[in-house]
Amino acid sequence: MFDLGFWEVLIICLIGLLVLGPERMARTVRVLGRWAGKARSSFNATRREVERELRVEEIRKAGESVRRDVEQTRRAFTGAEEHVERETREARRAARLRRAEESEGGKPRGADKEQDQ
């Protein structure tokens, strides 16, 4: 964080020892260590919270993507269903016409033409 090397830390400790004395220096180092620990834990908690929010955002985006895919598939099935229904109606209509023609003359229309020739 502060990019301090060994010699810089050693000089700071020596100046602190000269200014504060050995008794107060030990207490000051403990207090500074406690503050550094609290700052580190606070930073880590914030980082975990941000990472969790990012995961939630990723999950939300994935869910939205799945929802879009499901909607596209539903539309495709609806279109296919309409096509199948239309084809089924046409096939039923053609079958009814064939049955009606066969019941009228006993044979389909095309059969009369074949016999005349």
CSV table of C-alpha atoms in Angstrom, one decimal, residues 51-116:
chain,number,residue,atom,x,y,z
A,51,GLU,CA,-17.8,-9.4,-5.2
A,52,ARG,CA,-21.2,-10.7,-4.0
A,53,GLU,CA,-23.1,-7.9,-5.7
A,54,LEU,CA,-21.2,-8.6,-8.9
A,55,ARG,CA,-22.1,-12.3,-8.6
A,56,VAL,CA,-25.8,-11.3,-8.1
A,57,GLU,CA,-25.6,-9.0,-11.1
A,58,GLU,CA,-24.1,-11.9,-13.2
A,59,ILE,CA,-26.8,-14.3,-12.0
A,60,ARG,CA,-29.4,-11.7,-12.9
A,61,LYS,CA,-28.0,-11.3,-16.3
A,62,ALA,CA,-27.9,-15.0,-16.8
A,63,GLY,CA,-31.5,-15.3,-15.7
A,64,GLU,CA,-32.5,-12.6,-18.1
A,65,SER,CA,-30.7,-14.4,-20.9
A,66,VAL,CA,-32.5,-17.7,-20.0
A,67,ARG,CA,-35.8,-15.8,-19.9
A,68,ARG,CA,-35.2,-14.4,-23.4
A,69,ASP,CA,-34.3,-17.9,-24.7
A,70,VAL,CA,-37.4,-19.4,-23.2
A,71,GLU,CA,-39.5,-16.6,-24.8
A,72,GLN,CA,-38.0,-17.2,-28.2
A,73,THR,CA,-38.5,-20.9,-27.9
A,74,ARG,CA,-42.1,-20.4,-26.8
A,75,ARG,CA,-42.7,-18.1,-29.8
A,76,ALA,CA,-41.1,-20.7,-32.1
A,77,PHE,CA,-43.4,-23.5,-30.7
A,78,THR,CA,-46.4,-21.2,-31.0
A,79,GLY,CA,-45.6,-20.6,-34.7
A,80,ALA,CA,-45.1,-24.3,-35.3
A,81,GLU,CA,-48.3,-25.1,-33.5
A,82,GLU,CA,-50.2,-22.7,-35.7
A,83,HIS,CA,-48.6,-24.3,-38.8
A,84,VAL,CA,-49.5,-27.8,-37.6
A,85,GLU,CA,-53.1,-26.7,-36.9
A,86,ARG,CA,-53.4,-25.1,-40.3
A,87,GLU,CA,-52.1,-28.2,-42.0
A,88,THR,CA,-54.4,-30.5,-40.0
A,89,ARG,CA,-57.4,-28.4,-40.9
A,90,GLU,CA,-56.5,-28.5,-44.6
A,91,ALA,CA,-55.9,-32.3,-44.4
A,92,ARG,CA,-59.3,-32.8,-42.7
A,93,ARG,CA,-61.0,-30.5,-45.3
A,94,ALA,CA,-59.4,-32.5,-48.1
A,95,ALA,CA,-60.4,-35.8,-46.5
A,96,ARG,CA,-64.1,-34.6,-46.1
A,97,LEU,CA,-64.1,-33.5,-49.7
A,98,ARG,CA,-62.8,-36.8,-50.9
A,99,ARG,CA,-65.4,-38.7,-48.8
A,100,ALA,CA,-68.1,-36.5,-50.1
A,101,GLU,CA,-67.1,-37.0,-53.7
A,102,GLU,CA,-66.8,-40.8,-53.2
A,103,SER,CA,-70.2,-40.9,-51.5
A,104,GLU,CA,-71.8,-38.9,-54.4
A,105,GLY,CA,-70.6,-40.9,-57.3
A,106,GLY,CA,-68.9,-43.9,-55.7
A,107,LYS,CA,-65.6,-42.8,-57.1
A,108,PRO,CA,-63.4,-39.7,-57.0
A,109,ARG,CA,-63.7,-37.0,-59.6
A,110,GLY,CA,-60.5,-37.9,-61.3
A,111,ALA,CA,-61.7,-41.5,-61.9
A,112,ASP,CA,-64.6,-40.3,-64.2
A,113,LYS,CA,-62.1,-38.6,-66.5
A,114,GLU,CA,-60.0,-41.7,-66.7
A,115,GLN,CA,-62.9,-43.9,-67.7
A,116,ASP,CA,-64.1,-41.4,-70.4
